[in-house]
CSV table of C-alpha atoms and ligand atoms in Angstrom, one decimal:
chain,number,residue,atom,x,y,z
A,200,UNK,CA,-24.8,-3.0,18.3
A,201,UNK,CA,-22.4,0.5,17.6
A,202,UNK,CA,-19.5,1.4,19.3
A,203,UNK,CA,-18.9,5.0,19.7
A,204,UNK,CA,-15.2,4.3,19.7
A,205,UNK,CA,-12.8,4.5,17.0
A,206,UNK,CA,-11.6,1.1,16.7
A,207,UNK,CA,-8.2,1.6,16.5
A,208,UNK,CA,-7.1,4.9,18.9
A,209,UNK,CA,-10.4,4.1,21.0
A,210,UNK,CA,-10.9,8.1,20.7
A,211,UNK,CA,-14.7,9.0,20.3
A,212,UNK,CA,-13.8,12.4,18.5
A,213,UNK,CA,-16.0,10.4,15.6
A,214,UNK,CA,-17.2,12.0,12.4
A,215,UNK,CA,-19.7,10.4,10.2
A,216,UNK,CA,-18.9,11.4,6.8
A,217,UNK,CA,-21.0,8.7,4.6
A,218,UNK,CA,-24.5,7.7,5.0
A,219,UNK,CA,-26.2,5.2,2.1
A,220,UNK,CA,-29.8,4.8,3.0
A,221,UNK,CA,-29.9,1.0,1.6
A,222,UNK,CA,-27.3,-1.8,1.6
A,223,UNK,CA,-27.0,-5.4,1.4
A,224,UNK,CA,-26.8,-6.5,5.0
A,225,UNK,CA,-24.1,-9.1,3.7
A,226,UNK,CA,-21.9,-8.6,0.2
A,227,UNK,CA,-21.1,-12.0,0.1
A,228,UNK,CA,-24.1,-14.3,0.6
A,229,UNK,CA,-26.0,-14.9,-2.3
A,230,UNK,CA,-29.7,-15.7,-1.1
A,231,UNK,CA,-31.7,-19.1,-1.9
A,232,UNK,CA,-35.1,-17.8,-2.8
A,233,UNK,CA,-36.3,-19.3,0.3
A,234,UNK,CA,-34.1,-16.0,1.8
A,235,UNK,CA,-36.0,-13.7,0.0
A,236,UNK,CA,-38.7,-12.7,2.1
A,237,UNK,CA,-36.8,-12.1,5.3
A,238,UNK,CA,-34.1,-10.1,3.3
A,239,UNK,CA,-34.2,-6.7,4.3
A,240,UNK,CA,-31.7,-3.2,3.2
A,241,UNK,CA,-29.9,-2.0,6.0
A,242,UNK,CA,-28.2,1.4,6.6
A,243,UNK,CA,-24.7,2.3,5.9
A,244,UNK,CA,-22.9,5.0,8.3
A,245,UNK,CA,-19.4,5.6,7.7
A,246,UNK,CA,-16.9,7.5,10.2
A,247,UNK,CA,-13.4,8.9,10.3
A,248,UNK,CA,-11.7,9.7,13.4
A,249,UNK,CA,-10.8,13.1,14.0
A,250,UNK,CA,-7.9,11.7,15.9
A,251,UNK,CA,-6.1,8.9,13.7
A,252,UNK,CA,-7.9,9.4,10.5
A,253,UNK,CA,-9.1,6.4,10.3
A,254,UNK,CA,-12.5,5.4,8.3
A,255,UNK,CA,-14.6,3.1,9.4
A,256,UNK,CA,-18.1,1.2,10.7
A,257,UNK,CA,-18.6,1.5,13.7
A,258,UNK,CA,-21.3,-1.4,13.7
A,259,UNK,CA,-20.2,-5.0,15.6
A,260,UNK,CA,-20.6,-8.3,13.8
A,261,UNK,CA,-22.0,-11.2,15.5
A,262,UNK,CA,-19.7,-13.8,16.3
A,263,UNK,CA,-20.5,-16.7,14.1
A,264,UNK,CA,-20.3,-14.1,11.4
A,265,UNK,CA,-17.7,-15.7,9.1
A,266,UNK,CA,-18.3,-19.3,9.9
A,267,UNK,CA,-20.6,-20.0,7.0
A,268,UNK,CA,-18.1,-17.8,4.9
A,269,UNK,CA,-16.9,-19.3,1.8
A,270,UNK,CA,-15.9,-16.6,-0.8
A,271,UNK,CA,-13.0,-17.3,-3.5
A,272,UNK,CA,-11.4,-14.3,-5.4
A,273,UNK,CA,-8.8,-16.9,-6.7
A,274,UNK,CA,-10.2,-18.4,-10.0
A,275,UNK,CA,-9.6,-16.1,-12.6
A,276,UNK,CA,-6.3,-16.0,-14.4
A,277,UNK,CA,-5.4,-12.1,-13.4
A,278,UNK,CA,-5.7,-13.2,-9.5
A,279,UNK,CA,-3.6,-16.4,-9.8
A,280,UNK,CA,-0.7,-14.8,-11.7
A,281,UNK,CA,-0.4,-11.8,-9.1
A,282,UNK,CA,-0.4,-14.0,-6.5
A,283,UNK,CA,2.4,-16.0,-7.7
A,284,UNK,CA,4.1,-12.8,-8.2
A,285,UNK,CA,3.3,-11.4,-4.9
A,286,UNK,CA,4.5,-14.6,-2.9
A,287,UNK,CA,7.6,-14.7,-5.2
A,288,UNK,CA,8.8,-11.2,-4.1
A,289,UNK,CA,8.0,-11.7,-0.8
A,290,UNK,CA,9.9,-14.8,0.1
A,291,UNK,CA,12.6,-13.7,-2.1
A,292,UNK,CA,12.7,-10.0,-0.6
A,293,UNK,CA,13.3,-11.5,2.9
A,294,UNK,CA,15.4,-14.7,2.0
A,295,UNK,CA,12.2,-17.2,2.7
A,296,UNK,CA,13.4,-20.3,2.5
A,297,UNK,CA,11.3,-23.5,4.0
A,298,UNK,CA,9.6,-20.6,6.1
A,299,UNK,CA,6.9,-21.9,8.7
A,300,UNK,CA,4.4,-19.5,7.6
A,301,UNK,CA,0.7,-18.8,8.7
A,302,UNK,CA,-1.9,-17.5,6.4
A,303,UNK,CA,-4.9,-16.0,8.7
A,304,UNK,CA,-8.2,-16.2,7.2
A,305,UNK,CA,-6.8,-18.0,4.1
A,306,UNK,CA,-10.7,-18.2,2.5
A,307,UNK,CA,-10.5,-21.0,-0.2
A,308,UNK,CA,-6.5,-22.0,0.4
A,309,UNK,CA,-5.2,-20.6,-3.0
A,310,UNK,CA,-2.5,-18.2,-1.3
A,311,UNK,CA,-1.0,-20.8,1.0
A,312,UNK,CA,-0.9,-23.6,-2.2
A,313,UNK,CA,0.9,-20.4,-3.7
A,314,UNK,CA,2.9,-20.5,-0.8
A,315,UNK,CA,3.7,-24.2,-0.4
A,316,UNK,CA,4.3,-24.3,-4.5
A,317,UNK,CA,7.4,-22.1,-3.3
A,318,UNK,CA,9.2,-24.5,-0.5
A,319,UNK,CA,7.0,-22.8,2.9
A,320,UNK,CA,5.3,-24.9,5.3
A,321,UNK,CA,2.3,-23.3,6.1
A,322,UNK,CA,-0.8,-23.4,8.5
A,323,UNK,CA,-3.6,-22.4,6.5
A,324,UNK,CA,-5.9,-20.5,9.2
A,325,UNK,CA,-9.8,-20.0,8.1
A,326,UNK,CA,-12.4,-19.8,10.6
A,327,UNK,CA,-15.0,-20.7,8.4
A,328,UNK,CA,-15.3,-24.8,9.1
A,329,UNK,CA,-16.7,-24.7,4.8
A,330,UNK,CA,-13.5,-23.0,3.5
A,331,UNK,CA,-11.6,-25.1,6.0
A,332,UNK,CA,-12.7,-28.3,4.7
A,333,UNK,CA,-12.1,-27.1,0.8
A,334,UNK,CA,-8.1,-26.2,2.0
A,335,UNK,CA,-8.0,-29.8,3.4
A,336,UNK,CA,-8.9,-31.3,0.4
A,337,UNK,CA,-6.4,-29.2,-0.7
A,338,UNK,CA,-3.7,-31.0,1.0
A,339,UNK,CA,-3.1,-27.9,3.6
A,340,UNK,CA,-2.7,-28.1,7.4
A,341,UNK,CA,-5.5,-26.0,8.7
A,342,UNK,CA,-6.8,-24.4,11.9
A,343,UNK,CA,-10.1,-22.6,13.2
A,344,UNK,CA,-10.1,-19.4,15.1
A,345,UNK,CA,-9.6,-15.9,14.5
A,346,UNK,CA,-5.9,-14.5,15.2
A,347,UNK,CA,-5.7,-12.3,17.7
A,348,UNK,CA,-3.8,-11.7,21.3
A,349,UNK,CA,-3.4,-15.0,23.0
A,350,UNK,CA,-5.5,-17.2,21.0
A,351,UNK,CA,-3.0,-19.6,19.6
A,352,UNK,CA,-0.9,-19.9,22.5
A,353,UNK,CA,0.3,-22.9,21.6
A,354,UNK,CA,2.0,-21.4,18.3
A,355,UNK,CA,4.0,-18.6,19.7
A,356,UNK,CA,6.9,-17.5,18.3
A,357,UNK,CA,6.0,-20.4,15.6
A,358,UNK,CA,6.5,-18.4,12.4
A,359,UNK,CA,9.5,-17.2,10.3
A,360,UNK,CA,5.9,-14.8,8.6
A,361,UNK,CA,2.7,-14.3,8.7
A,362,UNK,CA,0.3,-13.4,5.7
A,363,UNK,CA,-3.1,-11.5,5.7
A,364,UNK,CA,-4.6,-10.8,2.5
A,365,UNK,CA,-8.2,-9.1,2.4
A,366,UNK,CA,-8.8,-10.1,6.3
A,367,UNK,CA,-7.7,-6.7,8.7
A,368,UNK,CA,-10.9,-4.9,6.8
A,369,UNK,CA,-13.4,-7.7,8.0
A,370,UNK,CA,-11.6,-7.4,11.6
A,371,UNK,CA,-13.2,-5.5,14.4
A,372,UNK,CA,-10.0,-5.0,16.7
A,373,UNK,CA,-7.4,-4.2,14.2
A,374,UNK,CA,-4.7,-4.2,17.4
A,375,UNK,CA,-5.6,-6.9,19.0
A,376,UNK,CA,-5.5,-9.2,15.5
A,377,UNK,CA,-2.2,-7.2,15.0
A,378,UNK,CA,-0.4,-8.2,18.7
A,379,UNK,CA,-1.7,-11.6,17.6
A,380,UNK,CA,0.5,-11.9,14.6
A,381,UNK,CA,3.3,-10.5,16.5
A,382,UNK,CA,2.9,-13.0,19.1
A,383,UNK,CA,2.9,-16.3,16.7
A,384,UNK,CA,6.0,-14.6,15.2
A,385,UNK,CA,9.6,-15.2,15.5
A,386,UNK,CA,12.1,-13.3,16.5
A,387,UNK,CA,12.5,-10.8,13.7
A,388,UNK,CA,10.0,-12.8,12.0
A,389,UNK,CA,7.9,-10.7,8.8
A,390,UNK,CA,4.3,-10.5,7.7
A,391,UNK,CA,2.4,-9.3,4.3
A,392,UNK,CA,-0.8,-7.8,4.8
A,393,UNK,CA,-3.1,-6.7,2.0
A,394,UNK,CA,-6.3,-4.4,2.5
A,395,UNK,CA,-8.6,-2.7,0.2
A,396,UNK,CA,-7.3,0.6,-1.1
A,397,UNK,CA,-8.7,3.7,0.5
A,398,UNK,CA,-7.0,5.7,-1.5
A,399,UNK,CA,-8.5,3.8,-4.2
A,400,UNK,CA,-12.3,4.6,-3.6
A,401,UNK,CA,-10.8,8.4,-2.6
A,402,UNK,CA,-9.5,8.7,-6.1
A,403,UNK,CA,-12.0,7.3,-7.8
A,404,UNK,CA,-15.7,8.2,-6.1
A,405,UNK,CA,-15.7,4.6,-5.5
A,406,UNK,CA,-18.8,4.3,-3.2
A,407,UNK,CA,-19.4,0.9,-3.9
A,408,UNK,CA,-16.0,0.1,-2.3
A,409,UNK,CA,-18.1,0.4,1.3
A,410,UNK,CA,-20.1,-2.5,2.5
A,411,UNK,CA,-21.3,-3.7,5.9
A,412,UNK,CA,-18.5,-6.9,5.5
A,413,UNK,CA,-15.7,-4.6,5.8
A,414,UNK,CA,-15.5,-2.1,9.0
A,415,UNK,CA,-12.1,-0.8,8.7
A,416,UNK,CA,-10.8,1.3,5.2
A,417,UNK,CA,-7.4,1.2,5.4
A,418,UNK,CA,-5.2,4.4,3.8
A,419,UNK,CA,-1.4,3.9,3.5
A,420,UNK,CA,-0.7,5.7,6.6
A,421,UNK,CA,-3.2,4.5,8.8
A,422,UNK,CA,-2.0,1.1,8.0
A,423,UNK,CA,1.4,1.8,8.4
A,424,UNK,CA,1.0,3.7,11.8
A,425,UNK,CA,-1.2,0.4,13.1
A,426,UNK,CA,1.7,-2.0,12.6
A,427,UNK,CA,4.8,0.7,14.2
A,428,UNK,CA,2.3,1.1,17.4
A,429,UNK,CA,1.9,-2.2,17.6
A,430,UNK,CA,5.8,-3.3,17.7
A,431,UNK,CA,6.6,-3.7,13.9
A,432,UNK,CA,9.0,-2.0,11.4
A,433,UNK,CA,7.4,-1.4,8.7
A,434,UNK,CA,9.7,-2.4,5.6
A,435,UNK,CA,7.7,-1.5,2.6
A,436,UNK,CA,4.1,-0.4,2.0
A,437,UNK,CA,2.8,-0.3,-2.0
A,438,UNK,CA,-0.4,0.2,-4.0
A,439,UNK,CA,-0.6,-3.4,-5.8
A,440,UNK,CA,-3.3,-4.8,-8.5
A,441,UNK,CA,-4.2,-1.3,-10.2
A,442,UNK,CA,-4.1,0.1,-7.3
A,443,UNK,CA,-6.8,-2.2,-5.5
A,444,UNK,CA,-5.0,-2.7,-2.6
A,445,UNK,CA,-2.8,-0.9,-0.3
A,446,UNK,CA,0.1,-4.4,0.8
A,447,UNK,CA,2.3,-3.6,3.3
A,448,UNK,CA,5.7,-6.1,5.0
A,449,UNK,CA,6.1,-5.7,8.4
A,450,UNK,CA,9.0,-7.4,10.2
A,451,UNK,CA,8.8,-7.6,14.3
A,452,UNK,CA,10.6,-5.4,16.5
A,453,UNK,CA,12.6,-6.8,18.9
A,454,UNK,CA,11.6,-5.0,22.5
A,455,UNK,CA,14.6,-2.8,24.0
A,456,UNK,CA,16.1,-4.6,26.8
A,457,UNK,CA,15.3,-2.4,30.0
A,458,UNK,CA,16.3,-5.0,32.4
A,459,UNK,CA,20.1,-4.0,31.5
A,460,UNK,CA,19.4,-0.2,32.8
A,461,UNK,CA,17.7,-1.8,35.8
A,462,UNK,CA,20.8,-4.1,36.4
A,463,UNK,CA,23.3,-0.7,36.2
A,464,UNK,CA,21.2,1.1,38.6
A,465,UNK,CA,21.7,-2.0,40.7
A,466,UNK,CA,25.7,-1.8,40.5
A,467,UNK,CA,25.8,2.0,40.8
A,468,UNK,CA,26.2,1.5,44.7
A,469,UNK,CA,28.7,-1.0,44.7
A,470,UNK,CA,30.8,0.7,41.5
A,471,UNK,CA,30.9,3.7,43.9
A,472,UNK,CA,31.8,2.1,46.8
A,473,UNK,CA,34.5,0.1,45.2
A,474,UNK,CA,35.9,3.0,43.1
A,475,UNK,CA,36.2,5.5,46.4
A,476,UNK,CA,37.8,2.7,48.8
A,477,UNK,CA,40.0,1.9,45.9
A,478,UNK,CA,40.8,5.9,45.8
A,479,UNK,CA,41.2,6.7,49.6
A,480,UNK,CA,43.2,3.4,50.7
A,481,UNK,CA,45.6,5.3,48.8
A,482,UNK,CA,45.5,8.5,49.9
A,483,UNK,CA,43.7,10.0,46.6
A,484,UNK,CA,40.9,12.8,47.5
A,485,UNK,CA,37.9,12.7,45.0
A,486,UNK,CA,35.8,15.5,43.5
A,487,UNK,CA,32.4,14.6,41.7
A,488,UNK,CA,31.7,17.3,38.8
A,489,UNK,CA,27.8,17.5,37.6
A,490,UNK,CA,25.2,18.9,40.2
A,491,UNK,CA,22.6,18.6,37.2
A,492,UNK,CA,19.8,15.8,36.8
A,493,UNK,CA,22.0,13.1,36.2
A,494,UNK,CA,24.4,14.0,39.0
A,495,UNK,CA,21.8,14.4,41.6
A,496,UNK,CA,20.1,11.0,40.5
A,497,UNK,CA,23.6,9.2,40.7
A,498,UNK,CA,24.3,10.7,44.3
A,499,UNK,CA,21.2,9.8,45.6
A,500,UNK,CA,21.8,6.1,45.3
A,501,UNK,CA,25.2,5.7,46.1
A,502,UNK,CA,27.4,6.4,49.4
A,503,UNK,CA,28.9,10.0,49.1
A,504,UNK,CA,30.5,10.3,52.7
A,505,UNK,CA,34.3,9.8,51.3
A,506,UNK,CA,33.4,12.8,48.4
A,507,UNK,CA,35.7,15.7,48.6
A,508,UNK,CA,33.3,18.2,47.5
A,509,UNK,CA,30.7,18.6,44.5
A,510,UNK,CA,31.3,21.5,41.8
A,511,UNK,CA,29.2,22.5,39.1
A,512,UNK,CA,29.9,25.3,36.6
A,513,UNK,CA,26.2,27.0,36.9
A,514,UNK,CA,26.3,29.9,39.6
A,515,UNK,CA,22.5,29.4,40.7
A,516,UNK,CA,23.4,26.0,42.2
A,517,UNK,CA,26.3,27.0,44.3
A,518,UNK,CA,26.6,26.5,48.2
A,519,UNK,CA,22.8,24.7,47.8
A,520,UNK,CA,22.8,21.4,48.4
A,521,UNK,CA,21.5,18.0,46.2
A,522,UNK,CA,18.5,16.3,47.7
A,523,UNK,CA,19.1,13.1,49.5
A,524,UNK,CA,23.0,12.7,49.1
A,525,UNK,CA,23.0,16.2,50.6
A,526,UNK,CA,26.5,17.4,49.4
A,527,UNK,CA,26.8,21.3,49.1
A,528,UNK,CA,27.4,22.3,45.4
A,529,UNK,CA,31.1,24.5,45.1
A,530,UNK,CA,32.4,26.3,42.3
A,531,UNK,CA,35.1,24.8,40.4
A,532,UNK,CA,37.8,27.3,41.4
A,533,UNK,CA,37.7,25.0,44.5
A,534,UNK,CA,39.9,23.3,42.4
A,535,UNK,CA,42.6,25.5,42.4
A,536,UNK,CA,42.5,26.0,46.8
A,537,UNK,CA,41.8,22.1,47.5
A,538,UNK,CA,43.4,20.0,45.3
A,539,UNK,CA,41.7,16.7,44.4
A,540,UNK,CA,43.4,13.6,42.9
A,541,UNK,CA,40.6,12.5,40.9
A,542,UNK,CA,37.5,13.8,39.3
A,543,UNK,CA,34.2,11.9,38.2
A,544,UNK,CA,32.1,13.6,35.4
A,545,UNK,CA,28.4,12.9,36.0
A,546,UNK,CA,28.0,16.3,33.4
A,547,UNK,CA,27.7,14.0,30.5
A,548,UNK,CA,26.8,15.9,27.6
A,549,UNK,CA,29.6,18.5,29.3
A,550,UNK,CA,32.3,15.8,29.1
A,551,UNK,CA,34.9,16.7,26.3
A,552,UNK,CA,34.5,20.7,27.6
A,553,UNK,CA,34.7,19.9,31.8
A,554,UNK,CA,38.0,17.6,30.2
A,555,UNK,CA,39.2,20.3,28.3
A,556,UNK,CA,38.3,23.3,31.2
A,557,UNK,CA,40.0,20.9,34.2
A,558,UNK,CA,43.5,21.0,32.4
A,559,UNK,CA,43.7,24.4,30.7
A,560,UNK,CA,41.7,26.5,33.6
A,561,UNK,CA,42.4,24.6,37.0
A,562,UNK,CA,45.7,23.0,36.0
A,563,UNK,CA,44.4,19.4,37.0
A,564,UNK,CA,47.2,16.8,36.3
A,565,UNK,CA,44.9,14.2,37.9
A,566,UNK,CA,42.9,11.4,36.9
A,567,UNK,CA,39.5,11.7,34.8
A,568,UNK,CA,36.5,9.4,35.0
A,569,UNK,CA,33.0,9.4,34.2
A,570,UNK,CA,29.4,8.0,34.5
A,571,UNK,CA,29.2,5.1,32.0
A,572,UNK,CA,26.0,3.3,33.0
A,573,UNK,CA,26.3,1.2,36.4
A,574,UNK,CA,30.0,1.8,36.0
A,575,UNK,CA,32.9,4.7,36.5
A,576,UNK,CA,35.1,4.2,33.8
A,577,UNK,CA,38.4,6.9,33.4
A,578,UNK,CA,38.2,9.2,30.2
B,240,ZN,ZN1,-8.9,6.8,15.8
């Protein structure tokens, strides 16, 4: 089965820019020579998208593809001691200390020992049942699955970090295993991901670097723009091991709080109301200054009938009148024939000058207030 769409912008602007007539159908299984006779070369096509950049299969694993998977990268000395290293500067960089920490697709456990060795309590996650039972006898807590958006429900906001190392290239839906980490994370919690180099094979004619295991090829940037779409901040992104891989640290976004601008469009009506009775029960008239976007937005929502009159500065606008509040727009010099006691400034990027032009051009010894949210607040 193909897709035909990129798999990370879903664009299907693709361009296939590799084609090796004979691969391994899997780079990882050895064969028993029982295997032999059924094993057959398939084709390799490789695509980049015109859109995002990105490279990548387009071809769709079978499900129960990694749950015979046992591979280990971990045994010689040169792995072991950059992993140590790598852990180290992570916890340290971000002040780890006891960390609940999740390792996705942790293979044969040796990261999340690393990990453990240095004070974290970690969930070694491995959907392969093989490489799960070798992390048990391990010692390691363990879980099946693959991560991804809503699959571990019950471990939401679990994590101070997350850690994928050599697991987004085997994934085929780089955001939805992405919105999964987020989702298992803490507030503010971090994550270390580590990919194959792109920029690696690039550099180097590397062809052998492409393989039907591994649909995504991850460059710097294309790495680094999946995790800010996907609600991260991406804190530091490096060529590590030779330049092997591309490891980047992510730390969750919090969202921006909307409901707060919803809440002040709720008060505007009542801040109004409360302002102009306040005003008129003693006599005070009131002038609103601002007939512009912000102004006309304002009026329409709140109760203009005990306005004096409107003014804006901009000629085209005078004598029409705002939509919905319906007050007719006058020049300021109205100023000057029908005094007001207090102004509102709804002209907010016009503040400090409509401040400045109300006491040096129209002699206004009144008071000054403007727009601040779901509030008036004097200047
Ligand atoms: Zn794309």
């Amino acid at each position: 089965m193909k897709s035909s769409f990129c798999r990370i912008c879903k664009s299907s602007d693709l361009e296939e820019v590799m084609c090796f007539e004979k691969a391994p159908r899997n780079i990882e299984r050895l064969l028993e020579s029982g295997q032999l006779s059924r094993d057959k070369a398939v084709e390799l096509h490789v695509y980049q998208c015109r859109m995002c950049d990105h490279v990548q299969l387009l071809d769709q694993l079978e499900d129960e593809y990694y749950e015979e998977y046992l591979m280990s990268h971990s045994h010689a000395k040169k792995m072991k001691e950059f992993q140590l290293q790598q852990a180290s500067a992570f916890l340290q960089h971000f002040g780890l200390k006891d960390a609940a920490v999740f390792e996705a697709g942790c293979g044969d456990g040796q990261f999340s020992l690393t990990l453990k060795g240095q004070g974290c309590h970690v969930l070694a996650n491995e959907p392969s049942a093989k490489a799960r039972a070798a992390c048990k006898e391990k010692g390691l807590n363990t879980v099946g699955g693959y991560l991804g958006t809503g699959v571990f429900p019950s471990l939401n906001e679990s994590f101070d970090a997350v850690v994928a190392r050599q697991v987004l290239e085997h994934v085929p839906d780089p955001n939805d295993f992405v919105v999964g980490i987020k989702e298992i994370l803490k507030p503010a919690g971090v994550g270390l991901i580590e990919v194959p180099s792109l920029e690696q094979a690039i550099e180097n004619d590397r062809f052998f670097d492409f393989f039907p295991d591994h649909l995504s090829y991850f460059s710097s940037a294309v790495l680094t723009r999946l995790f800010s779409c996907n609600g991260f901040d991406v804190v530091q992104v490096k060529r590590v091991m030779d330049g092997e891989y591309n490891e980047v640290w992510v730390k969750k976004k919090s969202q921006p709080n909307l409901l707060n601008i919803q809440q002040a469009a709720n008060n505007i009506a009542g801040a109004f109301r409360d302002f102009l009775g306040k005003e008129s029960k003693v006599g005070r008239k009131v002038a609103i200054w601002g007939a512009g976007a912000k102004g006309v937005l304002t009026l329409s929502m709140v109760d203009t009938r005990s306005v004096s009159y409107l003014i804006d500065l901009d000629p085209v606008k005078k004598d029409r009148y705002t939509p919905v509040s319906h007050l007719q727009v006058s020049a300021p010099d109205r100023l000057l024939t029908e005094p007001v006691d207090s102004v509102i400034i709804t002209a907010l990027a016009y503040k400090d000058e409509i401040m400045r032009d109300l006491k040096a051009k129209y002699s206004f010894k009144g008071k000054i207030f403007y727009l601040a949210g779901g509030q008036i607040k004097e200047c």
